[in-house]
Coordinates of C-alpha atoms and ligand atoms in Angstrom, one line a residue:
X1 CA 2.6 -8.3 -19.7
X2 CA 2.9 -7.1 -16.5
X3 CA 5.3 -7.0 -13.6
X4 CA 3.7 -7.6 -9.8
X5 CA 5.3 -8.4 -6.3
X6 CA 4.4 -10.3 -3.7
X7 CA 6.3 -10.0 -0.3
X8 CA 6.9 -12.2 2.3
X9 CA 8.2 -13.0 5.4
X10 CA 10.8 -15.3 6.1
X11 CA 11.3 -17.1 9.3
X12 CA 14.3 -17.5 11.5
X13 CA 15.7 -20.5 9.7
X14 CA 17.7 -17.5 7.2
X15 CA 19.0 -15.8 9.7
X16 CA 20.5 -18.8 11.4
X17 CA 21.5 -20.1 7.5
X18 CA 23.1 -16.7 7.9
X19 CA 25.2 -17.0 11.1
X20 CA 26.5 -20.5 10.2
X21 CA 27.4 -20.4 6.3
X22 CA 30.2 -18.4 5.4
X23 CA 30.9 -17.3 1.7
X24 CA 27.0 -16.0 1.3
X25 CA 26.3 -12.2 0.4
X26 CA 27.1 -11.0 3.8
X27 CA 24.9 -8.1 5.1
X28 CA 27.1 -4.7 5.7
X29 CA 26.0 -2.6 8.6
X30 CA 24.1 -3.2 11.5
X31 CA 22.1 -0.5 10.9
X32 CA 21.5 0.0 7.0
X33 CA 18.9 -1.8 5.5
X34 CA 20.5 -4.5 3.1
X35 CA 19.4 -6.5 0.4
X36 CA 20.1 -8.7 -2.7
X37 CA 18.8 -10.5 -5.3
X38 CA 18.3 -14.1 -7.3
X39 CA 17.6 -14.3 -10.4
X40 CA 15.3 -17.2 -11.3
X41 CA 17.6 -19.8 -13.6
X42 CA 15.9 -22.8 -15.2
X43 CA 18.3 -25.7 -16.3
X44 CA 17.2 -28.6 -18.2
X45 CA 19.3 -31.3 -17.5
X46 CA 18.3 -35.2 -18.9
X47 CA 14.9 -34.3 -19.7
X48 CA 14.1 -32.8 -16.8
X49 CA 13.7 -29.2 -15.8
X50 CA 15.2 -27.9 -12.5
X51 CA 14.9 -24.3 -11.0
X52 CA 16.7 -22.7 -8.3
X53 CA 13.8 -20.7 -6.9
X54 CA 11.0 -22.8 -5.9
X55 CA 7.8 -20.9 -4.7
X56 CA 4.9 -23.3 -2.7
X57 CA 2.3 -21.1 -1.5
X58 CA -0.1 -23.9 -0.3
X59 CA 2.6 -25.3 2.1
X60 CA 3.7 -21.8 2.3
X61 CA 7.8 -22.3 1.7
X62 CA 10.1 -21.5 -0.5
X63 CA 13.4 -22.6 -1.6
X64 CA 16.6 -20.0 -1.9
X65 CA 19.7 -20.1 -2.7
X66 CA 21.1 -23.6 -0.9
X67 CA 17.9 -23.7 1.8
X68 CA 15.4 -25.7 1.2
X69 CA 11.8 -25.1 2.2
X70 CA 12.0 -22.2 4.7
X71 CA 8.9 -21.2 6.1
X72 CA 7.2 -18.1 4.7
X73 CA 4.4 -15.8 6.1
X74 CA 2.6 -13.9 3.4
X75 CA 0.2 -11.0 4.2
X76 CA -1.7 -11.6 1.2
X77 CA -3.8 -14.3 1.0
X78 CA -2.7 -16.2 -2.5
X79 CA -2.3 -19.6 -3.1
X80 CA -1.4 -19.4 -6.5
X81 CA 0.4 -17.3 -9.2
X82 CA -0.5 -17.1 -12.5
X83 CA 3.0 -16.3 -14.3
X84 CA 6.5 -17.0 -13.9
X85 CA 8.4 -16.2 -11.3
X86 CA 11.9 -13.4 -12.7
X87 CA 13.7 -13.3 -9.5
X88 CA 13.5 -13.1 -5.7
X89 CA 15.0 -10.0 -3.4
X90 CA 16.2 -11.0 0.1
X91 CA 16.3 -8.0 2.4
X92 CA 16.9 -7.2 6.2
X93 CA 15.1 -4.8 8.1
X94 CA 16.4 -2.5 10.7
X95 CA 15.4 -5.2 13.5
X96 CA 17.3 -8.0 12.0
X97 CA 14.4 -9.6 10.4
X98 CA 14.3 -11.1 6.8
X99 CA 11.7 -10.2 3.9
X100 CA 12.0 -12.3 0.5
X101 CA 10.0 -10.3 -2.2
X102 CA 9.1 -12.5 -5.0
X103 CA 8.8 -10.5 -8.8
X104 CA 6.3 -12.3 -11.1
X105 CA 5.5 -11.9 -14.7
X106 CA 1.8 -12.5 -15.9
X107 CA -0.2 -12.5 -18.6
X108 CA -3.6 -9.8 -18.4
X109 CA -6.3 -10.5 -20.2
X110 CA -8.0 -7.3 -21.9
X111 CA -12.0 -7.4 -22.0
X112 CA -13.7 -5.3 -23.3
X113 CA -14.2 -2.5 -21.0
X114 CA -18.0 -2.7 -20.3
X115 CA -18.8 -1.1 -16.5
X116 CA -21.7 -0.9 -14.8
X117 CA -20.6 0.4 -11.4
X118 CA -18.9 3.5 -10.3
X119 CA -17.5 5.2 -7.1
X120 CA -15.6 8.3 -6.0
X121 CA -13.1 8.4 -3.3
X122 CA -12.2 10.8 -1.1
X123 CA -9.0 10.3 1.2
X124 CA -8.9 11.4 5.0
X125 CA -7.4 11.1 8.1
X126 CA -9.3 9.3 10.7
X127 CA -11.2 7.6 8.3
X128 CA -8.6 7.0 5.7
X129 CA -11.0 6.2 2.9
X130 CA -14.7 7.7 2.0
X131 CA -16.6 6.2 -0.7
X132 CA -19.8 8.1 -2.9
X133 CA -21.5 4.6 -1.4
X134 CA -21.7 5.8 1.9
X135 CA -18.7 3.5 3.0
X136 CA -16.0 4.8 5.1
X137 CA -12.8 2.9 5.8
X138 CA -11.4 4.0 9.3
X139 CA -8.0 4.3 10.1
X140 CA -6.9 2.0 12.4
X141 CA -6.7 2.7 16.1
X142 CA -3.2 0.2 16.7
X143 CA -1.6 2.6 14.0
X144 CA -2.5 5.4 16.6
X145 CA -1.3 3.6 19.2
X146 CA 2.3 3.2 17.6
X147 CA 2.6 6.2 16.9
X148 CA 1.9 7.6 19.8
X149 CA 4.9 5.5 21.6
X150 CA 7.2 6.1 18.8
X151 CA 7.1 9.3 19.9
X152 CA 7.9 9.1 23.4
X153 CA 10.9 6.8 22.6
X154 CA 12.3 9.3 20.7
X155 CA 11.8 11.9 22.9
X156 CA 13.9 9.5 25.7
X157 CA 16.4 8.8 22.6
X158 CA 17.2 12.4 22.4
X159 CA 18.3 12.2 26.1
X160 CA 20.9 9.1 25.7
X161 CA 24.3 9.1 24.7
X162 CA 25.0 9.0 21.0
X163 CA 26.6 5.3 20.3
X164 CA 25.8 3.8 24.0
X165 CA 24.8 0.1 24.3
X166 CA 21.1 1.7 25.4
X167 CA 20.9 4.2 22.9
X168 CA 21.3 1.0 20.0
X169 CA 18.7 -0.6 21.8
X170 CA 16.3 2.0 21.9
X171 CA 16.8 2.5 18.5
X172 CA 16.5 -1.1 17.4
X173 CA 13.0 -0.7 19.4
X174 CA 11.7 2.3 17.6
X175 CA 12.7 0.3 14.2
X176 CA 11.0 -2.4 15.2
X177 CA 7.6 0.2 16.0
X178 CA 8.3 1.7 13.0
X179 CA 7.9 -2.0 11.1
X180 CA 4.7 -2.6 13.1
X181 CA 3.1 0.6 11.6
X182 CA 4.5 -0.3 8.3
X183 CA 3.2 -3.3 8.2
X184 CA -0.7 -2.9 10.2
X185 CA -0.9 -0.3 7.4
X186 CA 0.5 -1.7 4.5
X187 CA -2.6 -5.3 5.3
X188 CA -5.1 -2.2 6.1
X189 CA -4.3 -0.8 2.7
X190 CA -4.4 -3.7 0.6
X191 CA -8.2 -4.5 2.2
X192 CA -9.6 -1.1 1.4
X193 CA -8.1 -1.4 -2.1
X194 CA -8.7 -5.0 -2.8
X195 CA -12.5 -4.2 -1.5
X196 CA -13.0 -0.9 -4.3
X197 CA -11.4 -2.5 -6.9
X198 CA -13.3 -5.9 -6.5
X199 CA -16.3 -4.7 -6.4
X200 CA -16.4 -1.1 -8.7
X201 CA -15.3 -0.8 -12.8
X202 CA -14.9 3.1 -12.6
X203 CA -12.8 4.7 -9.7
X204 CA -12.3 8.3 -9.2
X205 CA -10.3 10.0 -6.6
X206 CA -8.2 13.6 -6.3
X207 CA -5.1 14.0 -7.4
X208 CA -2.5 13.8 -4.7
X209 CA -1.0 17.4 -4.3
X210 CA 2.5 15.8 -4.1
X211 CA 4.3 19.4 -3.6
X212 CA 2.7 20.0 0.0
X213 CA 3.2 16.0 1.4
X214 CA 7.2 16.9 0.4
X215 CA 7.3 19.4 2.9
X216 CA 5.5 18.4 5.7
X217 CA 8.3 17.3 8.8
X218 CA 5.3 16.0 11.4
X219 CA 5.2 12.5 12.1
X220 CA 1.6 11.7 12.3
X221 CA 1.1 13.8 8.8
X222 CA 4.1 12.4 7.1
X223 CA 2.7 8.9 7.4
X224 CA -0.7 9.7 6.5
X225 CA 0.9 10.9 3.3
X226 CA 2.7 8.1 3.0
X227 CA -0.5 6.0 3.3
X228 CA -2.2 8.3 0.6
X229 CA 0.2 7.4 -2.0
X230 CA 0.0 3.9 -1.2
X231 CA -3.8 3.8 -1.4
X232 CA -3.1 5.6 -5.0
X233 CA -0.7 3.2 -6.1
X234 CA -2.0 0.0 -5.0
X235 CA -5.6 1.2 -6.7
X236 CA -3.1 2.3 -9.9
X237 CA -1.9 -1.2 -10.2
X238 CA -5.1 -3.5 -9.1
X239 CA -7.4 -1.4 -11.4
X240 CA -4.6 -2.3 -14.3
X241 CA -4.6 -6.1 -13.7
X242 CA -8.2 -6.2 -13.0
X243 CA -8.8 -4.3 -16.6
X244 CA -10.9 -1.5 -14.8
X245 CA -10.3 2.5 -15.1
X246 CA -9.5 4.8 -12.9
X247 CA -9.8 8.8 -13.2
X248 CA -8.1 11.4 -11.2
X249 CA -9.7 14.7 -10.9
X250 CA -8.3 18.0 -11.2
X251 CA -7.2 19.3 -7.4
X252 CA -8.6 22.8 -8.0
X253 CA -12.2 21.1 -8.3
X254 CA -13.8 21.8 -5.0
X255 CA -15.5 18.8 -3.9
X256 CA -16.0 19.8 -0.2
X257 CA -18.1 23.1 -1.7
X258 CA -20.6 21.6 -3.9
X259 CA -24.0 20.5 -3.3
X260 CA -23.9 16.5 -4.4
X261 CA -27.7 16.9 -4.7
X262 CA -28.6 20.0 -6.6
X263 CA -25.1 21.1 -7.6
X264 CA -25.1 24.8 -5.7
X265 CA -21.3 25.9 -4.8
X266 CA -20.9 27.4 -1.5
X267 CA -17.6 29.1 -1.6
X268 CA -17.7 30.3 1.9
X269 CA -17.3 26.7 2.9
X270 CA -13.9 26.2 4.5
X271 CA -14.0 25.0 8.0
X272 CA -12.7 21.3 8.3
X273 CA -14.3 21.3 11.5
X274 CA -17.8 21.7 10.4
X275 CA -18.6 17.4 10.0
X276 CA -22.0 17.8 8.3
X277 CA -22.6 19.7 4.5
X278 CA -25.8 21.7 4.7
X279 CA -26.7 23.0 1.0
X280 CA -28.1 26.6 1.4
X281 CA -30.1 26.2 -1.7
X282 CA -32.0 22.6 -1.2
X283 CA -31.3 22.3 2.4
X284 CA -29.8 18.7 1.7
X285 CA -28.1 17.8 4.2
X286 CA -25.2 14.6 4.3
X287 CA -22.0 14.1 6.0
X288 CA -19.6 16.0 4.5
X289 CA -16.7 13.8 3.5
X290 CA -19.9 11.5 2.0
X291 CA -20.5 14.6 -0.1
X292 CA -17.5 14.9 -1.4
X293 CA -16.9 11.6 -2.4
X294 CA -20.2 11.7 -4.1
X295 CA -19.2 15.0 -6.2
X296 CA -15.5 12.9 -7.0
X297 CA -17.8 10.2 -8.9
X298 CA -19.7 12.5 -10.4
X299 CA -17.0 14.3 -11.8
X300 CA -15.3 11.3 -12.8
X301 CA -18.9 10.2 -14.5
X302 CA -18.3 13.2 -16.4
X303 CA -14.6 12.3 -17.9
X304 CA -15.9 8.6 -18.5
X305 CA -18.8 9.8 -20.6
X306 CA -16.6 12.3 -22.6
X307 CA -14.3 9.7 -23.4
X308 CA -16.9 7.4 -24.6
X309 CA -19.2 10.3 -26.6
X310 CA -15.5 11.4 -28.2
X311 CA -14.9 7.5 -29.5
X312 CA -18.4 7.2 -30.9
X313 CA -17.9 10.1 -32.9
X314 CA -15.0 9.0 -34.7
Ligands
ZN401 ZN1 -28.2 21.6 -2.7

């Protein structure tokens, strides 16, 4: 059994429902993110089976609460669940738009664990994800872009008045920024991770050094972090449902240092900027994010066949 969300967005019919019903959960503060939850009822009444969440993805509404059939954009692509739905959260964002995220319970099958494909991952910044397959999964350039202009509203922000009718509105406009990145980042994520988990049984990758992300205060680098633990706990959870493994590597291994093709560690290797690996043993020569990833795999190949050699013993 297993718990999964799917979000959605809702579309202006709940925030009218909201300005003309009284007696609903009301939302607090303009500027605190609010939410609240439904839990899914079922009543059998004369035979019959009512429920007071309905979910229809293929004419993509749902029914809350007293509203019936509100629109719903998804940015997953699903047009069915396979479980039962527990209960729905409502919530507002900063720029006064509605979210309902829907909590499902499923059933996962467990194969037998038989795989035949492997790859290693190795996470960056302007390409976000680089695979042992040569593959590298760019970071987008409209992410960039917001950034970039979140910045320079908060640098006019700084100049306004504290509580002025401009300084609100500048800060509902860098919320609603803020929301775009979220969101462009969020889709780009689930692609990349739909895309390795789809198509590999075995995925390695590094583990996340959690203690510098904590204390990093830059902008750009705190949202790359962010986007690094999402890639990790997307892949946690789609390699779970999907019945596939994942291995995380030690940090201290140094994947950037080591030949992929003849295994010779060059510990003099250091320089990010250098873009290319050039073994001083072989003279192989590959790009060096590429190499790294490849070394990730193979490490990971390692833990999978120690697993396996420890199981047959027994
Ligand atoms: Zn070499």
């Amino acid at each position: 059994m297993s718990l999964r969300c799917s979000l959605f967005d809702l579309d202006n019919a709940y925030n009218k429902f909201f300005k003309e019903k009284v007696g609903y959960p009301k939302f607090k503060s303009k500027f605190n993110k609010n939410s609240f939850r439904t839990n899914m009822i079922t009543i059998e009444y004369k035979g019959r089976t009512y429920y007071n969440i309905k979910l229809d993805l293929i004419g993509k509404t749902i029914t809350l609460l007293k509203i019936k059939n509100m629109k719903i954009r998804g940015y997953r692509k699903i047009n069915k669940i396979n479980g039962r739905i527990i209960n729905t959260t409502v919530s507002r964002e900063l720029d006064d738009t509605y979210y309902v995220s829907v909590l499902i319970e499923e059933d996962i099958i467990n194969y037998k664990f038989m795989p035949t494909t492997i790859i290693g991952l190795d996470l960056g910044i302007k390409d976000l994800v680089i695979t042992s397959n040569f593959k590298k999964y760019k970071n987008e350039k409209v992410i960039e872009k917001y950034e970039k202009r979140i910045k320079q509203k908060q640098k006019r922000l700084a100049k306004k008045e504290r509580g002025s009718h401009n300084y609100y509105k500048l800060k509902r406009e860098i919320a609603r920024i803020y929301k775009k990145i979220k969101n462009a980042r969020k889709y780009l994520i689930h692609h990349i991770t739909k895309d390795i988990t789809d198509n590999n049984d075995i995925i390695v990758c590094e583990t996340l050094k959690v203690k510098n992300m904590v204390r990093n205060h830059h902008l750009a680098k705190a949202l790359t972090d962010a986007s690094f633990s999402e890639i990790i706990r997307q892949l946690e959870y789609k390699i779970k449902w999907k019945g596939k493994k994942l291995y995380k590597i030690n940090t201290f291994y140094p994947s950037s240092q080591i030949c992929s093709h003849c295994g010779y560690k060059n510990p003099l290797l250091k320089n990010l900027n250098i873009r290319e690996y050039t073994c001083p043993n072989c003279n192989y020569e590959l790009d060096r994010d590429i190499n790294a990833s490849v070394n990730i795999m193979f490490e990971g190949l390692k833990l999978y066949m120690n697993e396996v050699s420890a199981y047959n013993l027994i």
